[in-house]
XYZ file of C-alpha atoms in Angstrom:
283
model
C 50.111 72.761 -90.524
C 49.199 70.880 -87.385
C 50.291 67.636 -89.009
C 53.747 69.082 -89.800
C 54.332 70.127 -86.176
C 53.300 66.647 -85.034
C 55.978 65.212 -87.340
C 58.549 67.623 -85.909
C 57.594 66.615 -82.376
C 58.021 62.949 -83.240
C 61.481 63.624 -84.637
C 62.391 65.482 -81.448
C 61.233 62.555 -79.412
C 63.236 60.036 -81.417
C 66.350 62.184 -81.406
C 66.082 62.998 -77.703
C 66.659 66.722 -78.440
C 64.446 69.793 -78.422
C 66.815 72.565 -79.556
C 65.589 74.668 -82.474
C 68.047 76.829 -84.384
C 67.121 80.400 -85.398
C 65.625 80.800 -88.849
C 64.845 77.101 -89.359
C 61.654 76.035 -91.039
C 59.691 72.984 -89.995
C 61.171 71.000 -92.892
C 64.724 72.091 -91.968
C 64.219 70.772 -88.466
C 62.880 67.445 -89.749
C 65.755 67.052 -92.222
C 68.434 67.928 -89.638
C 67.305 65.433 -87.044
C 66.580 62.738 -89.596
C 70.211 62.935 -90.747
C 71.387 62.734 -87.131
C 69.334 59.590 -86.549
C 70.717 57.975 -89.718
C 74.267 58.870 -88.682
C 73.817 57.032 -85.389
C 72.917 53.791 -87.175
C 75.860 51.404 -87.482
C 76.483 48.852 -90.191
C 76.607 45.266 -88.930
C 79.100 42.820 -90.416
C 77.806 39.269 -90.874
C 78.499 36.161 -92.869
C 76.909 32.968 -94.114
C 78.991 29.837 -94.586
C 78.700 26.226 -95.677
C 81.108 23.640 -94.340
C 82.378 20.081 -94.522
C 83.773 18.378 -91.414
C 85.763 15.200 -90.815
C 85.477 13.745 -87.311
C 88.173 11.506 -85.822
C 86.541 9.580 -82.991
C 88.253 8.392 -79.844
C 88.867 4.723 -80.673
C 88.251 3.517 -77.120
C 84.462 3.870 -77.219
C 81.491 1.640 -76.413
C 80.404 1.205 -80.024
C 83.735 -0.397 -80.884
C 83.409 -2.666 -77.836
C 79.903 -3.519 -79.087
C 81.222 -4.590 -82.510
C 83.945 -6.772 -80.979
C 81.377 -8.489 -78.770
C 78.794 -9.020 -81.511
C 81.336 -10.255 -84.034
C 82.021 -13.272 -81.826
C 78.407 -14.366 -82.422
C 78.270 -13.553 -86.154
C 79.716 -16.475 -88.118
C 81.871 -15.553 -91.131
C 81.254 -11.837 -90.787
C 81.907 -8.830 -88.600
C 81.252 -5.120 -88.144
C 84.033 -2.559 -88.338
C 84.963 -0.006 -85.712
C 83.908 3.615 -85.871
C 87.050 5.567 -86.699
C 85.949 8.621 -88.684
C 82.740 10.411 -89.568
C 81.775 13.154 -91.995
C 79.243 15.942 -91.726
C 77.986 18.910 -93.725
C 76.557 22.082 -92.269
C 75.841 25.797 -92.493
C 76.435 28.728 -90.147
C 75.357 32.335 -89.789
C 77.635 34.754 -87.924
C 77.407 38.371 -86.811
C 80.055 40.623 -85.274
C 78.771 41.752 -81.866
C 81.991 43.545 -80.895
C 85.113 44.618 -82.750
C 86.740 41.192 -82.297
C 83.840 39.037 -81.124
C 81.256 37.202 -83.259
C 78.176 35.184 -82.382
C 77.219 32.209 -84.559
C 74.279 29.865 -85.040
C 74.200 26.836 -87.313
C 73.291 23.259 -87.981
C 74.949 20.066 -89.171
C 73.950 16.759 -90.718
C 76.199 13.746 -90.313
C 76.515 11.293 -93.163
C 75.564 7.743 -92.176
C 77.911 5.982 -89.772
C 78.289 2.212 -89.550
C 77.738 -0.388 -92.236
C 75.656 -3.183 -93.744
C 77.162 -6.654 -94.116
C 76.298 -8.203 -97.458
C 75.279 -11.840 -97.371
C 73.649 -14.351 -95.032
C 75.214 -15.125 -91.661
C 74.557 -17.432 -88.727
C 73.873 -15.288 -85.669
C 74.028 -17.045 -82.274
C 73.652 -14.553 -79.390
C 73.812 -15.798 -75.755
C 70.729 -17.649 -74.487
C 69.130 -17.681 -77.943
C 68.834 -20.084 -80.833
C 71.025 -19.739 -83.908
C 69.338 -17.431 -86.427
C 70.021 -16.934 -90.114
C 70.520 -13.206 -90.772
C 70.615 -11.632 -94.234
C 72.392 -8.311 -94.767
C 72.616 -7.335 -91.062
C 73.000 -3.602 -90.592
C 74.211 -1.189 -87.926
C 73.670 2.408 -89.064
C 73.811 5.678 -87.114
C 72.434 9.091 -88.104
C 73.097 12.382 -86.307
C 71.570 15.865 -86.577
C 72.635 18.894 -84.563
C 72.018 22.613 -84.027
C 74.730 24.811 -82.503
C 75.461 28.293 -81.248
C 78.791 29.747 -80.236
C 81.326 32.569 -80.061
C 84.391 33.378 -82.125
C 87.144 35.737 -80.988
C 89.452 37.116 -83.687
C 93.014 37.398 -82.430
C 93.934 39.636 -85.374
C 92.690 40.692 -88.826
C 89.013 40.151 -88.051
C 86.320 41.125 -90.563
C 85.905 44.852 -91.161
C 82.701 46.768 -91.794
C 81.547 46.085 -95.326
C 83.589 42.976 -96.048
C 86.319 40.711 -94.811
C 89.778 42.241 -94.558
C 92.291 41.456 -97.267
C 94.604 39.533 -94.944
C 94.432 36.074 -93.297
C 92.814 36.061 -89.853
C 93.153 33.832 -86.802
C 90.361 33.136 -84.292
C 89.518 30.962 -81.318
C 86.127 29.255 -81.381
C 83.711 27.625 -78.983
C 80.224 26.186 -79.494
C 77.489 24.414 -77.599
C 74.987 22.239 -79.467
C 71.958 20.001 -79.150
C 72.201 16.707 -81.055
C 69.795 13.893 -81.939
C 71.018 10.418 -82.912
C 69.231 7.352 -84.271
C 70.734 3.865 -84.394
C 69.237 1.165 -86.619
C 70.229 -2.434 -85.810
C 69.412 -5.650 -87.626
C 66.020 -7.089 -86.752
C 67.351 -10.173 -84.965
C 69.703 -8.302 -82.649
C 69.174 -9.452 -79.046
C 68.601 -6.219 -77.117
C 68.841 -6.029 -73.346
C 65.479 -5.237 -71.782
C 65.983 -2.993 -68.724
C 62.470 -3.574 -67.429
C 60.078 -6.266 -66.277
C 57.841 -5.900 -69.323
C 58.202 -7.967 -72.459
C 59.228 -5.957 -75.537
C 56.547 -5.841 -78.202
C 57.409 -6.538 -81.829
C 60.773 -6.921 -83.508
C 63.884 -4.886 -82.866
C 63.185 -1.166 -83.219
C 65.238 1.950 -83.822
C 67.270 3.249 -80.889
C 67.373 7.025 -80.434
C 68.684 9.601 -78.005
C 69.552 13.272 -77.456
C 72.665 14.901 -76.049
C 74.416 18.217 -75.598
C 77.730 18.658 -77.395
C 80.607 21.097 -76.925
C 83.540 22.181 -79.087
C 86.600 24.337 -78.519
C 89.292 25.038 -81.059
C 91.299 27.322 -83.298
C 90.548 28.508 -86.812
C 91.424 30.995 -89.514
C 90.105 32.636 -92.673
C 91.842 33.414 -95.942
C 90.175 35.955 -98.265
C 89.742 34.770 -101.837
C 90.014 36.970 -104.900
C 86.529 36.429 -106.301
C 82.905 37.095 -105.288
C 83.975 38.400 -101.904
C 84.403 34.874 -100.532
C 86.731 33.620 -97.813
C 88.041 30.137 -97.168
C 87.939 29.082 -93.535
C 89.586 26.181 -91.722
C 89.106 24.991 -88.131
C 90.590 22.334 -85.879
C 88.695 21.620 -82.685
C 87.721 18.972 -80.175
C 84.107 17.798 -79.972
C 82.668 16.304 -76.804
C 79.517 14.365 -77.724
C 78.292 11.240 -75.915
C 74.757 9.824 -76.171
C 74.307 8.238 -72.750
C 70.576 7.535 -73.114
C 70.223 5.895 -76.527
C 67.474 3.261 -76.466
C 64.096 2.202 -77.742
C 61.052 1.667 -75.569
C 58.618 -1.205 -75.065
C 54.854 -0.940 -74.637
C 55.355 0.057 -70.986
C 57.614 2.927 -72.099
C 60.646 1.244 -70.545
C 64.118 1.113 -72.043
C 65.476 -1.616 -74.300
C 69.163 -0.970 -75.009
C 72.247 -2.198 -76.832
C 75.155 -3.599 -74.791
C 78.678 -4.911 -75.227
C 78.238 -7.653 -72.626
C 74.510 -8.354 -72.096
C 74.581 -6.780 -68.632
C 73.161 -3.433 -67.415
C 76.714 -2.270 -66.705
C 77.731 -2.781 -70.332
C 75.081 -0.520 -71.813
C 76.443 1.254 -74.885
C 77.123 4.955 -74.517
C 77.278 6.100 -78.113
C 80.470 8.143 -77.896
C 81.241 10.380 -80.870
C 83.811 12.588 -79.139
C 87.115 13.354 -80.797
C 89.113 15.726 -82.960
C 87.446 17.304 -85.961
C 88.686 19.343 -88.879
C 86.376 21.711 -90.754
C 86.652 23.501 -94.097
C 84.150 26.253 -94.839
C 83.333 28.739 -97.571
C 82.193 32.110 -96.198
C 80.393 35.066 -97.746
C 80.513 38.335 -95.817
C 77.844 41.029 -96.051
C 76.636 44.098 -94.164
C 73.213 45.309 -93.073
C 71.656 47.996 -90.876
């Protein structure tokens, strides 16, 4: 008996009420307030999506200046500009208000740059001519993001997406890591007084990135899926991409062999994203 009254007291405490109706048994009281607690719980609408993105970079960037400069020293060969990039990713979203959603996600960029096939004479300034086989300039990028989406109309309803197309504005902030592999004989600029140890190494750097844009969803007729599309602008510039010598000092890539021509790896530009979304609900 004592145990039952303890249970009733706990229910009172959770419900924040102490009123007992006439003629109620202990079990009636427990059942009544348990139902009230369950009624106060609200279903949360969420989604999981996978996406594919095409990035259109601003053409006036330091990497393209770098290729133009290096191509003058690479006989019978040359690197192309960075014009577009592709990435794949996944996102999780949850409605935090009637029209507002919070998202978290990640993205992996497919390799940027290229490898030149063949053997070339490479003659950088103040260095002897070197024979280079299959020189490569390749960039990899990984990122994690979080952001907000505001549905202008026809946002997702409790239980599933609505049966009509929706429009939303989006914004994200992200943290990105880039690596840049250059051919072994590339003449880096040493921004220190110490002599670099070993052959050319991998440059790397981190940067914050920001997007703002407009998107929409179209509900499909199978498996409760929706097709989403976004157009936004990404601001992403790696200002500190380098490798480090034995004194932990920077060795960098340039487009003019001077400290003022250090390459800022700029990947800013327009991007278009297609995503497949699955909505679900939970307590």
